Amino acid sequence: MNDRDLPLPLDDPLPTEPQVASFLREHPEFLTRHPTLLAEMRVPHLAGGAVSLIERQVEVLREQQRFLDQGYRELLQIARDNEDLKGRLHRLTLRLLRVRGLKSFLTALREGLADEGRAEISGLLVFARPTLKPGEVIRSFVGEEGPERAAFVDLLSTGQPVCGTPEAAQGVALFGAEAREVRSAALVPLGCRHWTGVLGAGSRDPDRYPAGLGVEFLAQLGEVTSAILDPYLPGPRPRPRNRVVP
């Protein structure tokens, strides 16, 4: 007989539950050496009744496996969603690159956001003035001092797209009369060198562009849009140099 198997003297206090748990944790082979004890042990079942320790261990392992399977499925879905986003961004980029002329580009951008970005409502604000023909006006270009800019100061300062419910002033500035219908939106800052702007994709579905949505692909869309718009926006005029009269 092993010393560890000897009964405790009658005057020794019984071990506490934490001591028993610590012992079993340090000696996982203990129940293997005492199979009769293992057969007699019972663990209360969550649904009532009792199950053997082995059955309970099997159930715990199954629960852990279900948890891992769920996590694996979620990762697969994220990968599929990212692949889908990548494809839609690629198609939208090609559509924008194929057009010629500023007005054609703005039309392609609006239609592309509807088709590939699933935006029911879209808007664009550029805080600069493009080079246009005499008498030609495009409402999206409001100039550097456009009052609409005040609603997007924080967005432009961070340079990062955001999703969620837009502020009232932002919605009105971007979506006009349709702002009251927008339940969620993606706001994408634009800019290149000497100008800034905002691109908005809105939806009547509050879950279309929820807060916390990944914005990596939106940032890429902002870069593409900015690069295409930039040639239409002349830089600030250089200040005339003072002539030195000899």
mmCIF file of C-alpha atoms in Angstrom:
data_model
loop_
_atom_site.group_PDB
_atom_site.id
_atom_site.type_symbol
_atom_site.label_atom_id
_atom_site.label_comp_id
_atom_site.label_asym_id
_atom_site.label_seq_id
_atom_site.Cartn_x
_atom_site.Cartn_y
_atom_site.Cartn_z
ATOM 1 C CA MET A 1 0.000 0.000 0.000
ATOM 2 C CA ASN A 2 1.265 3.445 -0.884
ATOM 3 C CA ASP A 3 1.637 6.057 1.879
ATOM 4 C CA ARG A 4 -0.694 8.314 -0.045
ATOM 5 C CA ASP A 5 -3.375 5.579 0.105
ATOM 6 C CA LEU A 6 -3.274 5.251 3.898
ATOM 7 C CA PRO A 7 -6.348 6.578 5.713
ATOM 8 C CA LEU A 8 -5.973 9.821 7.571
ATOM 9 C CA PRO A 9 -5.620 9.623 11.381
ATOM 10 C CA LEU A 10 -8.909 10.318 13.133
ATOM 11 C CA ASP A 11 -7.533 13.446 14.785
ATOM 12 C CA ASP A 12 -6.374 15.004 11.430
ATOM 13 C CA PRO A 13 -8.772 17.546 9.914
ATOM 14 C CA LEU A 14 -10.331 16.620 6.595
ATOM 15 C CA PRO A 15 -8.919 18.447 3.570
ATOM 16 C CA THR A 16 -10.906 21.408 2.335
ATOM 17 C CA GLU A 17 -12.559 21.485 -1.093
ATOM 18 C CA PRO A 18 -9.865 23.816 -2.534
ATOM 19 C CA GLN A 19 -7.192 21.407 -1.267
ATOM 20 C CA VAL A 20 -8.960 18.448 -2.902
ATOM 21 C CA ALA A 21 -9.350 20.385 -6.168
ATOM 22 C CA SER A 22 -5.695 21.421 -6.073
ATOM 23 C CA PHE A 23 -4.613 17.827 -5.445
ATOM 24 C CA LEU A 24 -6.678 16.453 -8.350
ATOM 25 C CA ARG A 25 -5.342 19.186 -10.618
ATOM 26 C CA GLU A 26 -1.753 18.303 -9.706
ATOM 27 C CA HIS A 27 -2.391 14.550 -9.930
ATOM 28 C CA PRO A 28 -4.692 13.973 -12.926
ATOM 29 C CA GLU A 29 -3.727 10.283 -12.899
ATOM 30 C CA PHE A 30 -5.283 9.799 -9.446
ATOM 31 C CA LEU A 31 -8.681 8.757 -10.797
ATOM 32 C CA THR A 32 -6.989 6.400 -13.248
ATOM 33 C CA ARG A 33 -5.404 4.581 -10.314
ATOM 34 C CA HIS A 34 -8.786 4.460 -8.560
ATOM 35 C CA PRO A 35 -11.325 3.419 -11.219
ATOM 36 C CA THR A 36 -13.919 2.361 -8.677
ATOM 37 C CA LEU A 37 -13.919 5.872 -7.234
ATOM 38 C CA LEU A 38 -14.364 7.311 -10.723
ATOM 39 C CA ALA A 39 -17.397 5.094 -11.296
ATOM 40 C CA GLU A 40 -18.975 6.232 -8.039
ATOM 41 C CA MET A 41 -18.483 9.957 -8.585
ATOM 42 C CA ARG A 42 -21.430 12.015 -9.788
ATOM 43 C CA VAL A 43 -21.536 15.547 -11.180
ATOM 44 C CA PRO A 44 -24.885 17.407 -11.073
ATOM 45 C CA HIS A 45 -26.306 17.895 -14.562
ATOM 46 C CA LEU A 46 -27.528 21.345 -15.580
ATOM 47 C CA ALA A 47 -30.860 19.866 -16.628
ATOM 48 C CA GLY A 48 -31.266 17.877 -13.392
ATOM 49 C CA GLY A 49 -30.336 14.395 -12.357
ATOM 50 C CA ALA A 50 -26.732 13.210 -12.315
ATOM 51 C CA VAL A 51 -24.124 12.021 -14.785
ATOM 52 C CA SER A 52 -20.809 10.290 -14.332
ATOM 53 C CA LEU A 53 -17.626 12.317 -14.315
ATOM 54 C CA ILE A 54 -16.573 10.886 -17.678
ATOM 55 C CA GLU A 55 -19.923 11.811 -19.229
ATOM 56 C CA ARG A 56 -19.586 15.316 -17.878
ATOM 57 C CA GLN A 57 -16.061 15.618 -19.239
ATOM 58 C CA VAL A 58 -17.271 14.459 -22.639
ATOM 59 C CA GLU A 59 -20.042 17.037 -22.560
ATOM 60 C CA VAL A 60 -17.559 19.799 -21.645
ATOM 61 C CA LEU A 61 -15.318 18.768 -24.542
ATOM 62 C CA ARG A 62 -18.307 18.837 -26.865
ATOM 63 C CA GLU A 63 -19.207 22.330 -25.696
ATOM 64 C CA GLN A 64 -15.653 23.461 -26.315
ATOM 65 C CA GLN A 65 -15.735 21.903 -29.786
ATOM 66 C CA ARG A 66 -19.010 23.647 -30.588
ATOM 67 C CA PHE A 67 -17.453 26.935 -29.490
ATOM 68 C CA LEU A 68 -14.412 26.358 -31.717
ATOM 69 C CA ASP A 69 -16.629 25.340 -34.647
ATOM 70 C CA GLN A 70 -18.673 28.520 -34.242
ATOM 71 C CA GLY A 71 -15.524 30.628 -34.190
ATOM 72 C CA TYR A 72 -14.239 28.860 -37.298
ATOM 73 C CA ARG A 73 -17.518 29.492 -39.129
ATOM 74 C CA GLU A 74 -17.411 33.162 -38.152
ATOM 75 C CA LEU A 75 -13.861 33.497 -39.465
ATOM 76 C CA LEU A 76 -14.895 31.856 -42.737
ATOM 77 C CA GLN A 77 -17.815 34.270 -43.073
ATOM 78 C CA ILE A 78 -15.542 37.256 -42.423
ATOM 79 C CA ALA A 79 -13.175 35.983 -45.110
ATOM 80 C CA ARG A 80 -16.060 35.586 -47.573
ATOM 81 C CA ASP A 81 -17.378 39.061 -46.755
ATOM 82 C CA ASN A 82 -13.927 40.591 -47.244
ATOM 83 C CA GLU A 83 -13.532 38.805 -50.566
ATOM 84 C CA ASP A 84 -16.920 40.129 -51.650
ATOM 85 C CA LEU A 85 -15.991 43.682 -50.595
ATOM 86 C CA LYS A 86 -12.709 43.396 -52.442
ATOM 87 C CA GLY A 87 -14.491 42.359 -55.629
ATOM 88 C CA ARG A 88 -17.061 45.145 -55.397
ATOM 89 C CA LEU A 89 -14.384 47.774 -54.792
ATOM 90 C CA HIS A 90 -12.429 46.476 -57.795
ATOM 91 C CA ARG A 91 -15.469 46.682 -60.067
ATOM 92 C CA LEU A 92 -16.316 50.176 -58.828
ATOM 93 C CA THR A 93 -12.742 51.349 -59.382
ATOM 94 C CA LEU A 94 -12.754 50.045 -62.968
ATOM 95 C CA ARG A 95 -16.063 51.802 -63.614
ATOM 96 C CA LEU A 96 -14.662 55.111 -62.387
ATOM 97 C CA LEU A 97 -11.475 54.778 -64.414
ATOM 98 C CA ARG A 98 -13.337 54.149 -67.665
ATOM 99 C CA VAL A 99 -15.232 57.455 -67.764
ATOM 100 C CA ARG A 100 -13.993 60.775 -69.119
ATOM 101 C CA GLY A 101 -15.030 64.181 -67.876
ATOM 102 C CA LEU A 102 -15.997 65.429 -64.437
ATOM 103 C CA LYS A 103 -19.768 65.130 -64.827
ATOM 104 C CA SER A 104 -19.472 61.620 -66.246
ATOM 105 C CA PHE A 105 -17.281 60.684 -63.308
ATOM 106 C CA LEU A 106 -19.823 62.000 -60.778
ATOM 107 C CA THR A 107 -22.591 60.028 -62.494
ATOM 108 C CA ALA A 108 -20.468 56.857 -62.491
ATOM 109 C CA LEU A 109 -19.632 57.396 -58.827
ATOM 110 C CA ARG A 110 -23.286 57.745 -57.836
ATOM 111 C CA GLU A 111 -24.353 54.706 -59.869
ATOM 112 C CA GLY A 112 -21.374 52.670 -58.692
ATOM 113 C CA LEU A 113 -22.141 53.366 -55.035
ATOM 114 C CA ALA A 114 -25.692 52.153 -55.635
ATOM 115 C CA ASP A 115 -24.662 48.995 -57.512
ATOM 116 C CA GLU A 116 -21.461 47.956 -55.746
ATOM 117 C CA GLY A 117 -21.733 49.834 -52.446
ATOM 118 C CA ARG A 118 -25.445 49.070 -51.973
ATOM 119 C CA ALA A 119 -26.051 52.725 -51.165
ATOM 120 C CA GLU A 120 -29.660 53.789 -51.633
ATOM 121 C CA ILE A 121 -28.694 57.444 -51.172
ATOM 122 C CA SER A 122 -25.321 59.036 -51.836
ATOM 123 C CA GLY A 123 -23.784 62.470 -51.602
ATOM 124 C CA LEU A 124 -20.541 64.261 -52.346
ATOM 125 C CA LEU A 125 -19.120 67.520 -51.024
ATOM 126 C CA VAL A 126 -15.833 68.976 -52.237
ATOM 127 C CA PHE A 127 -14.505 72.042 -50.497
ATOM 128 C CA ALA A 128 -12.867 73.488 -53.570
ATOM 129 C CA ARG A 129 -13.796 74.895 -56.981
ATOM 130 C CA PRO A 130 -13.134 72.856 -60.121
ATOM 131 C CA THR A 131 -12.139 74.185 -63.489
ATOM 132 C CA LEU A 132 -15.445 74.478 -65.375
ATOM 133 C CA LYS A 133 -16.774 76.058 -68.519
ATOM 134 C CA PRO A 134 -18.181 79.592 -68.153
ATOM 135 C CA GLY A 135 -21.600 79.463 -66.511
ATOM 136 C CA GLU A 136 -21.258 75.782 -65.548
ATOM 137 C CA VAL A 137 -22.091 74.886 -61.929
ATOM 138 C CA ILE A 138 -21.815 71.572 -60.057
ATOM 139 C CA ARG A 139 -23.493 71.721 -56.653
ATOM 140 C CA SER A 140 -21.150 69.167 -55.042
ATOM 141 C CA PHE A 141 -18.293 71.675 -55.221
ATOM 142 C CA VAL A 142 -18.984 74.258 -52.523
ATOM 143 C CA GLY A 143 -15.605 75.955 -52.256
ATOM 144 C CA GLU A 144 -13.080 76.189 -49.450
ATOM 145 C CA GLU A 145 -15.307 78.420 -47.354
ATOM 146 C CA GLY A 146 -18.491 76.407 -47.837
ATOM 147 C CA PRO A 147 -20.560 76.471 -44.610
ATOM 148 C CA GLU A 148 -21.175 72.721 -44.951
ATOM 149 C CA ARG A 149 -17.551 72.082 -43.985
ATOM 150 C CA ALA A 150 -18.216 72.904 -40.329
ATOM 151 C CA ALA A 151 -20.172 69.656 -39.894
ATOM 152 C CA PHE A 152 -17.172 67.541 -40.950
ATOM 153 C CA VAL A 153 -14.253 69.172 -39.150
ATOM 154 C CA ASP A 154 -13.614 66.174 -36.881
ATOM 155 C CA LEU A 155 -13.962 63.671 -39.741
ATOM 156 C CA LEU A 156 -11.523 65.594 -41.937
ATOM 157 C CA SER A 157 -9.032 66.013 -39.093
ATOM 158 C CA THR A 158 -8.823 62.251 -38.461
ATOM 159 C CA GLY A 159 -8.830 61.302 -42.143
ATOM 160 C CA GLN A 160 -10.582 58.011 -41.307
ATOM 161 C CA PRO A 161 -13.980 56.847 -42.614
ATOM 162 C CA VAL A 162 -16.772 56.331 -40.082
ATOM 163 C CA CYS A 163 -20.022 54.377 -40.160
ATOM 164 C CA GLY A 164 -23.234 54.665 -38.189
ATOM 165 C CA THR A 165 -25.994 57.231 -37.866
ATOM 166 C CA PRO A 166 -24.753 60.591 -39.195
ATOM 167 C CA GLU A 167 -25.284 63.775 -37.247
ATOM 168 C CA ALA A 168 -28.238 65.855 -38.377
ATOM 169 C CA ALA A 169 -26.055 68.600 -39.871
ATOM 170 C CA GLN A 170 -23.939 66.032 -41.715
ATOM 171 C CA GLY A 171 -26.986 64.311 -43.160
ATOM 172 C CA VAL A 172 -28.534 67.529 -44.427
ATOM 173 C CA ALA A 173 -25.243 68.732 -45.939
ATOM 174 C CA LEU A 174 -24.591 65.460 -47.777
ATOM 175 C CA PHE A 175 -28.011 64.056 -48.589
ATOM 176 C CA GLY A 176 -30.230 67.138 -48.706
ATOM 177 C CA ALA A 177 -33.959 66.465 -48.564
ATOM 178 C CA GLU A 178 -33.329 62.700 -48.382
ATOM 179 C CA ALA A 179 -31.389 63.037 -45.114
ATOM 180 C CA ARG A 180 -34.467 62.173 -43.036
ATOM 181 C CA GLU A 181 -34.616 58.765 -44.741
ATOM 182 C CA VAL A 182 -31.014 57.839 -43.929
ATOM 183 C CA ARG A 183 -30.802 55.411 -41.001
ATOM 184 C CA SER A 184 -27.137 54.504 -41.431
ATOM 185 C CA ALA A 185 -24.304 55.879 -43.519
ATOM 186 C CA ALA A 186 -20.631 55.584 -44.366
ATOM 187 C CA LEU A 187 -18.784 58.909 -44.418
ATOM 188 C CA VAL A 188 -15.487 58.864 -46.293
ATOM 189 C CA PRO A 189 -13.062 61.821 -46.073
ATOM 190 C CA LEU A 190 -11.475 62.912 -49.328
ATOM 191 C CA GLY A 191 -8.503 65.099 -50.030
ATOM 192 C CA CYS A 192 -5.336 65.577 -51.978
ATOM 193 C CA ARG A 193 -2.720 68.263 -51.309
ATOM 194 C CA HIS A 194 -4.702 71.521 -51.284
ATOM 195 C CA TRP A 195 -8.353 70.414 -51.010
ATOM 196 C CA THR A 196 -10.668 68.259 -48.891
ATOM 197 C CA GLY A 197 -14.095 66.721 -49.274
ATOM 198 C CA VAL A 198 -16.528 64.078 -48.031
ATOM 199 C CA LEU A 199 -18.194 61.165 -49.803
ATOM 200 C CA GLY A 200 -21.347 59.735 -48.236
ATOM 201 C CA ALA A 201 -23.143 56.427 -48.823
ATOM 202 C CA GLY A 202 -26.478 56.224 -47.031
ATOM 203 C CA SER A 203 -29.159 53.598 -46.495
ATOM 204 C CA ARG A 204 -32.653 53.331 -45.085
ATOM 205 C CA ASP A 205 -31.489 50.131 -43.386
ATOM 206 C CA PRO A 206 -29.936 50.859 -39.961
ATOM 207 C CA ASP A 207 -27.798 47.711 -40.271
ATOM 208 C CA ARG A 208 -26.338 48.492 -43.704
ATOM 209 C CA TYR A 209 -23.519 50.699 -42.364
ATOM 210 C CA PRO A 210 -23.447 50.027 -38.598
ATOM 211 C CA ALA A 211 -21.050 51.770 -36.246
ATOM 212 C CA GLY A 212 -17.842 49.751 -35.934
ATOM 213 C CA LEU A 213 -17.988 48.390 -39.469
ATOM 214 C CA GLY A 214 -14.527 47.776 -40.912
ATOM 215 C CA VAL A 215 -13.421 50.786 -42.921
ATOM 216 C CA GLU A 216 -10.328 49.496 -44.757
ATOM 217 C CA PHE A 217 -12.136 49.202 -48.086
ATOM 218 C CA LEU A 218 -13.893 52.541 -47.561
ATOM 219 C CA ALA A 219 -10.506 54.176 -47.049
ATOM 220 C CA GLN A 220 -9.316 52.673 -50.344
ATOM 221 C CA LEU A 221 -12.424 54.008 -52.084
ATOM 222 C CA GLY A 222 -11.628 57.442 -50.680
ATOM 223 C CA GLU A 223 -8.093 57.273 -52.052
ATOM 224 C CA VAL A 224 -9.311 56.255 -55.527
ATOM 225 C CA THR A 225 -11.985 58.964 -55.602
ATOM 226 C CA SER A 226 -9.528 61.615 -54.433
ATOM 227 C CA ALA A 227 -6.940 60.636 -57.030
ATOM 228 C CA ILE A 228 -9.474 60.876 -59.865
ATOM 229 C CA LEU A 229 -10.925 64.194 -58.669
ATOM 230 C CA ASP A 230 -7.580 65.871 -58.072
ATOM 231 C CA PRO A 231 -6.742 66.813 -61.697
ATOM 232 C CA TYR A 232 -10.022 68.751 -61.912
ATOM 233 C CA LEU A 233 -9.140 70.896 -58.897
ATOM 234 C CA PRO A 234 -6.463 73.510 -59.544
ATOM 235 C CA GLY A 235 -4.122 74.406 -56.723
ATOM 236 C CA PRO A 236 -4.083 77.812 -55.050
ATOM 237 C CA ARG A 237 -2.752 80.604 -57.167
ATOM 238 C CA PRO A 238 0.814 81.599 -56.261
ATOM 239 C CA ARG A 239 1.168 84.960 -54.620
ATOM 240 C CA PRO A 240 2.721 87.565 -56.897
ATOM 241 C CA ARG A 241 6.248 88.458 -55.979
ATOM 242 C CA ASN A 242 7.032 92.042 -55.205
ATOM 243 C CA ARG A 243 9.103 93.494 -57.977
ATOM 244 C CA VAL A 244 12.263 95.188 -56.881
ATOM 245 C CA VAL A 245 12.703 98.477 -58.690
ATOM 246 C CA PRO A 246 16.363 99.117 -59.309
#
